Amino acid sequence: MDSQPNLRLFTGWVLIAQVLGLTSVILVAVWMGSYRGGFAWQEDPGREFNYHPLFMIIGLVFLYGDAILVYRVFRNERKMYVKILHGVVQAFALLFAAVGLKAVFDSHNLAEKPIPNMYSLHSWLGLTTVILFGLQWVFGFVSFLWPKVALSMRTIYKPIHVYFGLAIFVMAIATSLMGITEKAFFSVGSPSYKGVPYSALPAEGVIINILGMVLVALGLVVGYIITNPDYERQPTPEEEHIPLDQ
């Protein structure tokens, strides 16, 4: 049973994670909406791109981070319900990521002068992260929600699933940092940019830098919550005597 001080600290860390996650979404929305021209679909490929950073941060950072935390937050709920919630939140994260990928490919392919795809390290690491996340979701669904999978196989796969869950989250944040830096130099740092250059730290540059700092802080907080053994979900007496699919 958790002690009250530990539980209060845990609740505080979770609240901090939520504030940081929401702040990252707000910052990227303000950046794309107020400084990069707003949002559109295929009729304006340049503005369609703006959905890419927004949806990627919503999906692979904010929602994915929350999906990781559900086993800690809902520690006293029936495990099957928590598994379903974990899978559903991750499914929404994957959906946002898929639309975010479509937005960036459309913005390149439908531009008046088409832009090459998949040439930067950001694009390579980003696509790798999305593919790994999709595989993680599929293997997790089959291993922990498919009733015909043997208990021994679940036991073997669980530490692998836990490790890659956190590793992919770290990859998502790293890719986001690379992406916002790339966008900053391509846009605010471009010689053709008419406004205050990035090197002079305009308001847009401040938002970009704060966004990066918030993403790093979110990764550190989620990582701390997940790796702290005091916050680990302990199985109830009933769970110790029933299969994992119950």
mmCIF file of C-alpha atoms in Angstrom:
data_model
loop_
_atom_site.group_PDB
_atom_site.id
_atom_site.type_symbol
_atom_site.label_atom_id
_atom_site.label_comp_id
_atom_site.label_asym_id
_atom_site.label_seq_id
_atom_site.Cartn_x
_atom_site.Cartn_y
_atom_site.Cartn_z
ATOM 1 C CA MET A 1 0.000 0.000 0.000
ATOM 2 C CA ASP A 2 1.313 3.454 -0.882
ATOM 3 C CA SER A 3 2.070 5.810 1.970
ATOM 4 C CA GLN A 4 0.282 9.162 1.880
ATOM 5 C CA PRO A 5 3.490 11.220 1.345
ATOM 6 C CA ASN A 6 4.523 8.994 -1.568
ATOM 7 C CA LEU A 7 1.031 9.173 -3.061
ATOM 8 C CA ARG A 8 0.985 12.966 -2.775
ATOM 9 C CA LEU A 9 4.373 13.179 -4.499
ATOM 10 C CA PHE A 10 3.167 10.810 -7.206
ATOM 11 C CA THR A 11 0.035 12.885 -7.801
ATOM 12 C CA GLY A 12 2.171 15.999 -8.017
ATOM 13 C CA TRP A 13 4.475 14.468 -10.616
ATOM 14 C CA VAL A 14 1.513 13.290 -12.701
ATOM 15 C CA LEU A 15 -0.034 16.773 -12.587
ATOM 16 C CA ILE A 16 3.288 18.270 -13.684
ATOM 17 C CA ALA A 17 3.395 15.811 -16.600
ATOM 18 C CA GLN A 18 -0.121 16.843 -17.653
ATOM 19 C CA VAL A 19 0.698 20.545 -17.449
ATOM 20 C CA LEU A 20 3.861 20.040 -19.503
ATOM 21 C CA GLY A 21 2.053 17.918 -22.082
ATOM 22 C CA LEU A 22 -0.784 20.408 -22.519
ATOM 23 C CA THR A 23 1.704 23.280 -22.628
ATOM 24 C CA SER A 24 3.617 21.601 -25.454
ATOM 25 C CA VAL A 25 0.396 21.212 -27.463
ATOM 26 C CA ILE A 26 -0.597 24.850 -26.839
ATOM 27 C CA LEU A 27 2.855 26.136 -27.779
ATOM 28 C CA VAL A 28 3.022 24.241 -31.067
ATOM 29 C CA ALA A 29 -0.564 25.299 -31.889
ATOM 30 C CA VAL A 30 0.312 28.957 -31.243
ATOM 31 C CA TRP A 31 3.516 28.631 -33.255
ATOM 32 C CA MET A 32 1.811 27.085 -36.277
ATOM 33 C CA GLY A 33 -1.410 29.087 -35.950
ATOM 34 C CA SER A 34 -0.052 32.560 -35.212
ATOM 35 C CA TYR A 35 3.412 32.582 -36.802
ATOM 36 C CA ARG A 36 3.251 30.044 -39.635
ATOM 37 C CA GLY A 37 -0.050 31.060 -41.251
ATOM 38 C CA GLY A 38 -2.545 28.716 -39.609
ATOM 39 C CA PHE A 39 -3.946 25.445 -40.888
ATOM 40 C CA ALA A 40 -5.439 24.124 -44.118
ATOM 41 C CA TRP A 41 -5.794 20.843 -45.959
ATOM 42 C CA GLN A 42 -4.693 19.892 -49.462
ATOM 43 C CA GLU A 43 -5.891 23.151 -51.026
ATOM 44 C CA ASP A 44 -2.914 24.869 -49.365
ATOM 45 C CA PRO A 45 -0.014 22.404 -48.947
ATOM 46 C CA GLY A 46 2.167 24.959 -47.185
ATOM 47 C CA ARG A 47 -0.336 25.403 -44.391
ATOM 48 C CA GLU A 48 -1.257 21.716 -44.398
ATOM 49 C CA PHE A 49 2.287 21.098 -43.196
ATOM 50 C CA ASN A 50 1.402 22.903 -39.970
ATOM 51 C CA TYR A 51 -0.734 19.943 -38.930
ATOM 52 C CA HIS A 52 2.403 17.798 -38.936
ATOM 53 C CA PRO A 53 4.142 19.166 -35.812
ATOM 54 C CA LEU A 54 0.806 19.701 -34.049
ATOM 55 C CA PHE A 55 -0.511 16.175 -34.586
ATOM 56 C CA MET A 56 2.841 14.522 -33.950
ATOM 57 C CA ILE A 57 3.203 16.225 -30.582
ATOM 58 C CA ILE A 58 -0.437 15.501 -29.679
ATOM 59 C CA GLY A 59 -0.081 11.854 -30.674
ATOM 60 C CA LEU A 60 3.460 10.645 -30.080
ATOM 61 C CA VAL A 61 4.280 12.897 -27.127
ATOM 62 C CA PHE A 62 1.195 13.965 -25.160
ATOM 63 C CA LEU A 63 -1.144 10.996 -25.718
ATOM 64 C CA TYR A 64 1.684 8.464 -25.801
ATOM 65 C CA GLY A 65 3.025 9.814 -22.509
ATOM 66 C CA ASP A 66 -0.425 9.502 -20.952
ATOM 67 C CA ALA A 67 -0.781 5.953 -22.285
ATOM 68 C CA ILE A 68 2.489 5.056 -20.575
ATOM 69 C CA LEU A 69 1.269 6.509 -17.283
ATOM 70 C CA VAL A 70 -2.125 4.784 -17.081
ATOM 71 C CA TYR A 71 -0.715 1.753 -15.255
ATOM 72 C CA ARG A 72 0.635 4.084 -12.576
ATOM 73 C CA VAL A 73 -2.382 6.395 -12.383
ATOM 74 C CA PHE A 74 -5.076 3.693 -12.297
ATOM 75 C CA ARG A 75 -3.179 1.462 -9.913
ATOM 76 C CA ASN A 76 -6.271 0.255 -8.041
ATOM 77 C CA GLU A 77 -8.491 -0.486 -11.028
ATOM 78 C CA ARG A 78 -9.015 -3.922 -12.529
ATOM 79 C CA LYS A 79 -6.031 -4.643 -14.752
ATOM 80 C CA MET A 80 -8.054 -5.621 -17.818
ATOM 81 C CA TYR A 81 -9.773 -2.227 -17.816
ATOM 82 C CA VAL A 82 -6.409 -0.487 -17.536
ATOM 83 C CA LYS A 83 -5.039 -2.560 -20.428
ATOM 84 C CA ILE A 84 -7.962 -1.546 -22.621
ATOM 85 C CA LEU A 85 -7.534 2.126 -21.715
ATOM 86 C CA HIS A 86 -3.792 1.869 -22.424
ATOM 87 C CA GLY A 87 -4.484 0.368 -25.851
ATOM 88 C CA VAL A 88 -7.232 2.858 -26.745
ATOM 89 C CA VAL A 89 -5.129 5.914 -25.850
ATOM 90 C CA GLN A 90 -2.253 4.504 -27.895
ATOM 91 C CA ALA A 91 -4.612 3.875 -30.817
ATOM 92 C CA PHE A 92 -5.614 7.553 -30.792
ATOM 93 C CA ALA A 93 -1.929 8.481 -30.597
ATOM 94 C CA LEU A 94 -1.227 6.329 -33.653
ATOM 95 C CA LEU A 95 -4.155 7.917 -35.510
ATOM 96 C CA PHE A 96 -2.827 11.428 -34.868
ATOM 97 C CA ALA A 97 0.637 10.310 -35.983
ATOM 98 C CA ALA A 98 -0.751 8.843 -39.217
ATOM 99 C CA VAL A 99 -2.587 12.075 -40.085
ATOM 100 C CA GLY A 100 0.527 14.044 -39.153
ATOM 101 C CA LEU A 101 2.585 11.950 -41.570
ATOM 102 C CA LYS A 102 0.031 12.448 -44.332
ATOM 103 C CA ALA A 103 0.187 16.205 -43.766
ATOM 104 C CA VAL A 104 3.944 16.399 -44.238
ATOM 105 C CA PHE A 105 3.971 14.138 -47.316
ATOM 106 C CA ASP A 106 1.107 16.144 -48.864
ATOM 107 C CA SER A 107 2.907 19.414 -48.152
ATOM 108 C CA HIS A 108 5.937 18.114 -50.041
ATOM 109 C CA ASN A 109 4.241 16.285 -52.909
ATOM 110 C CA LEU A 110 1.493 18.842 -53.623
ATOM 111 C CA ALA A 111 3.676 21.938 -53.411
ATOM 112 C CA GLU A 112 3.988 24.078 -56.557
ATOM 113 C CA LYS A 113 7.620 23.011 -56.613
ATOM 114 C CA PRO A 114 7.585 19.526 -55.036
ATOM 115 C CA ILE A 115 9.948 19.051 -52.110
ATOM 116 C CA PRO A 116 11.979 15.831 -51.754
ATOM 117 C CA ASN A 117 10.814 13.368 -49.099
ATOM 118 C CA MET A 118 12.814 11.339 -46.599
ATOM 119 C CA TYR A 119 16.220 12.989 -47.018
ATOM 120 C CA SER A 120 16.838 14.369 -43.508
ATOM 121 C CA LEU A 121 17.820 12.568 -40.314
ATOM 122 C CA HIS A 122 14.615 13.928 -38.760
ATOM 123 C CA SER A 123 12.510 12.171 -41.402
ATOM 124 C CA TRP A 124 14.433 8.908 -41.084
ATOM 125 C CA LEU A 125 14.216 8.819 -37.307
ATOM 126 C CA GLY A 126 10.619 10.048 -37.350
ATOM 127 C CA LEU A 127 9.360 7.346 -39.689
ATOM 128 C CA THR A 128 11.317 4.729 -37.732
ATOM 129 C CA THR A 129 9.662 5.938 -34.535
ATOM 130 C CA VAL A 130 6.157 5.740 -36.018
ATOM 131 C CA ILE A 131 6.777 2.249 -37.427
ATOM 132 C CA LEU A 132 8.164 1.008 -34.106
ATOM 133 C CA PHE A 133 5.211 2.554 -32.296
ATOM 134 C CA GLY A 134 2.782 0.801 -34.634
ATOM 135 C CA LEU A 135 4.547 -2.531 -34.131
ATOM 136 C CA GLN A 136 4.594 -1.951 -30.387
ATOM 137 C CA TRP A 137 0.828 -1.435 -30.435
ATOM 138 C CA VAL A 138 0.170 -4.551 -32.530
ATOM 139 C CA PHE A 139 2.449 -6.813 -30.474
ATOM 140 C CA GLY A 140 1.040 -5.393 -27.249
ATOM 141 C CA PHE A 141 -2.540 -5.990 -28.365
ATOM 142 C CA VAL A 142 -1.834 -9.563 -29.429
ATOM 143 C CA SER A 143 0.278 -10.406 -26.387
ATOM 144 C CA PHE A 144 -1.858 -8.908 -23.622
ATOM 145 C CA LEU A 145 -5.419 -8.735 -24.960
ATOM 146 C CA TRP A 146 -5.608 -11.817 -27.179
ATOM 147 C CA PRO A 147 -6.888 -14.602 -24.892
ATOM 148 C CA LYS A 148 -5.208 -17.489 -26.735
ATOM 149 C CA VAL A 149 -1.653 -16.277 -26.105
ATOM 150 C CA ALA A 150 0.085 -18.456 -23.504
ATOM 151 C CA LEU A 151 0.862 -16.952 -20.114
ATOM 152 C CA SER A 152 4.516 -17.953 -20.502
ATOM 153 C CA MET A 153 4.791 -15.942 -23.733
ATOM 154 C CA ARG A 154 3.263 -12.896 -22.051
ATOM 155 C CA THR A 155 5.702 -13.198 -19.193
ATOM 156 C CA ILE A 156 8.643 -13.327 -21.612
ATOM 157 C CA TYR A 157 7.395 -10.427 -23.728
ATOM 158 C CA LYS A 158 6.359 -8.053 -20.915
ATOM 159 C CA PRO A 159 9.842 -6.614 -20.091
ATOM 160 C CA ILE A 160 10.520 -6.192 -23.814
ATOM 161 C CA HIS A 161 7.241 -4.303 -24.214
ATOM 162 C CA VAL A 162 7.977 -2.083 -21.219
ATOM 163 C CA TYR A 163 11.492 -1.276 -22.434
ATOM 164 C CA PHE A 164 10.477 -0.417 -25.978
ATOM 165 C CA GLY A 165 7.503 1.581 -24.730
ATOM 166 C CA LEU A 166 9.793 4.001 -22.920
ATOM 167 C CA ALA A 167 12.495 3.850 -25.616
ATOM 168 C CA ILE A 168 10.042 4.805 -28.374
ATOM 169 C CA PHE A 169 8.746 7.677 -26.228
ATOM 170 C CA VAL A 170 12.312 8.971 -25.899
ATOM 171 C CA MET A 171 12.737 8.598 -29.672
ATOM 172 C CA ALA A 172 9.525 10.569 -30.240
ATOM 173 C CA ILE A 173 10.767 13.458 -28.112
ATOM 174 C CA ALA A 174 14.208 13.381 -29.741
ATOM 175 C CA THR A 175 12.613 13.421 -33.193
ATOM 176 C CA SER A 176 10.344 16.303 -32.162
ATOM 177 C CA LEU A 177 13.346 18.322 -31.002
ATOM 178 C CA MET A 178 15.113 17.661 -34.297
ATOM 179 C CA GLY A 179 11.990 18.619 -36.226
ATOM 180 C CA ILE A 180 11.333 21.923 -34.487
ATOM 181 C CA THR A 181 15.008 22.857 -34.812
ATOM 182 C CA GLU A 182 14.937 21.992 -38.512
ATOM 183 C CA LYS A 183 11.756 24.044 -38.996
ATOM 184 C CA ALA A 184 13.253 26.955 -37.070
ATOM 185 C CA PHE A 185 16.325 27.104 -39.308
ATOM 186 C CA PHE A 186 14.365 26.521 -42.528
ATOM 187 C CA SER A 187 11.835 29.240 -41.692
ATOM 188 C CA VAL A 188 12.913 31.790 -39.077
ATOM 189 C CA GLY A 189 16.593 31.167 -39.770
ATOM 190 C CA SER A 190 16.323 31.241 -43.564
ATOM 191 C CA PRO A 191 18.173 34.032 -45.459
ATOM 192 C CA SER A 192 14.915 34.712 -47.342
ATOM 193 C CA TYR A 193 12.965 35.292 -44.110
ATOM 194 C CA LYS A 194 11.678 38.881 -44.017
ATOM 195 C CA GLY A 195 11.191 39.222 -40.260
ATOM 196 C CA VAL A 196 13.559 39.291 -37.292
ATOM 197 C CA PRO A 197 16.030 36.400 -37.791
ATOM 198 C CA TYR A 198 16.208 33.450 -35.427
ATOM 199 C CA SER A 199 19.690 34.539 -34.334
ATOM 200 C CA ALA A 200 18.138 37.727 -32.889
ATOM 201 C CA LEU A 201 15.653 35.609 -30.888
ATOM 202 C CA PRO A 202 12.306 37.019 -32.040
ATOM 203 C CA ALA A 203 9.052 36.097 -30.287
ATOM 204 C CA GLU A 204 8.636 33.099 -32.593
ATOM 205 C CA GLY A 205 12.127 31.928 -31.684
ATOM 206 C CA VAL A 206 11.324 32.208 -27.984
ATOM 207 C CA ILE A 207 8.226 30.042 -28.459
ATOM 208 C CA ILE A 208 10.276 27.472 -30.387
ATOM 209 C CA ASN A 209 12.941 27.308 -27.680
ATOM 210 C CA ILE A 210 10.418 27.104 -24.836
ATOM 211 C CA LEU A 211 8.612 24.321 -26.703
ATOM 212 C CA GLY A 212 11.858 22.366 -26.888
ATOM 213 C CA MET A 213 12.557 22.868 -23.190
ATOM 214 C CA VAL A 214 9.025 21.777 -22.283
ATOM 215 C CA LEU A 215 9.391 18.595 -24.352
ATOM 216 C CA VAL A 216 12.643 17.729 -22.580
ATOM 217 C CA ALA A 217 11.055 18.402 -19.184
ATOM 218 C CA LEU A 218 8.064 16.224 -20.077
ATOM 219 C CA GLY A 219 10.345 13.368 -21.085
ATOM 220 C CA LEU A 220 12.277 13.634 -17.825
ATOM 221 C CA VAL A 221 9.129 13.699 -15.682
ATOM 222 C CA VAL A 222 7.445 10.768 -17.446
ATOM 223 C CA GLY A 223 10.709 8.820 -17.333
ATOM 224 C CA TYR A 224 11.056 9.481 -13.610
ATOM 225 C CA ILE A 225 7.499 8.348 -12.864
ATOM 226 C CA ILE A 226 7.896 5.171 -14.896
ATOM 227 C CA THR A 227 11.304 4.173 -13.511
ATOM 228 C CA ASN A 228 10.584 4.990 -9.851
ATOM 229 C CA PRO A 229 9.871 1.637 -8.140
ATOM 230 C CA ASP A 230 7.792 3.389 -5.458
ATOM 231 C CA TYR A 231 5.208 4.281 -8.101
ATOM 232 C CA GLU A 232 5.029 0.858 -9.731
ATOM 233 C CA ARG A 233 1.606 -0.740 -9.824
ATOM 234 C CA GLN A 234 1.423 -3.678 -7.432
ATOM 235 C CA PRO A 235 -0.825 -6.614 -8.372
ATOM 236 C CA THR A 236 -3.866 -7.116 -6.201
ATOM 237 C CA PRO A 237 -4.314 -10.478 -4.417
ATOM 238 C CA GLU A 238 -6.953 -11.413 -6.976
ATOM 239 C CA GLU A 239 -4.612 -10.694 -9.906
ATOM 240 C CA GLU A 240 -1.958 -12.979 -8.486
ATOM 241 C CA HIS A 241 -4.304 -15.934 -8.918
ATOM 242 C CA ILE A 242 -5.937 -15.222 -12.289
ATOM 243 C CA PRO A 243 -4.624 -15.215 -15.875
ATOM 244 C CA LEU A 244 -3.456 -11.915 -17.345
ATOM 245 C CA ASP A 245 -6.386 -11.817 -19.755
ATOM 246 C CA GLN A 246 -8.941 -11.613 -16.974
#
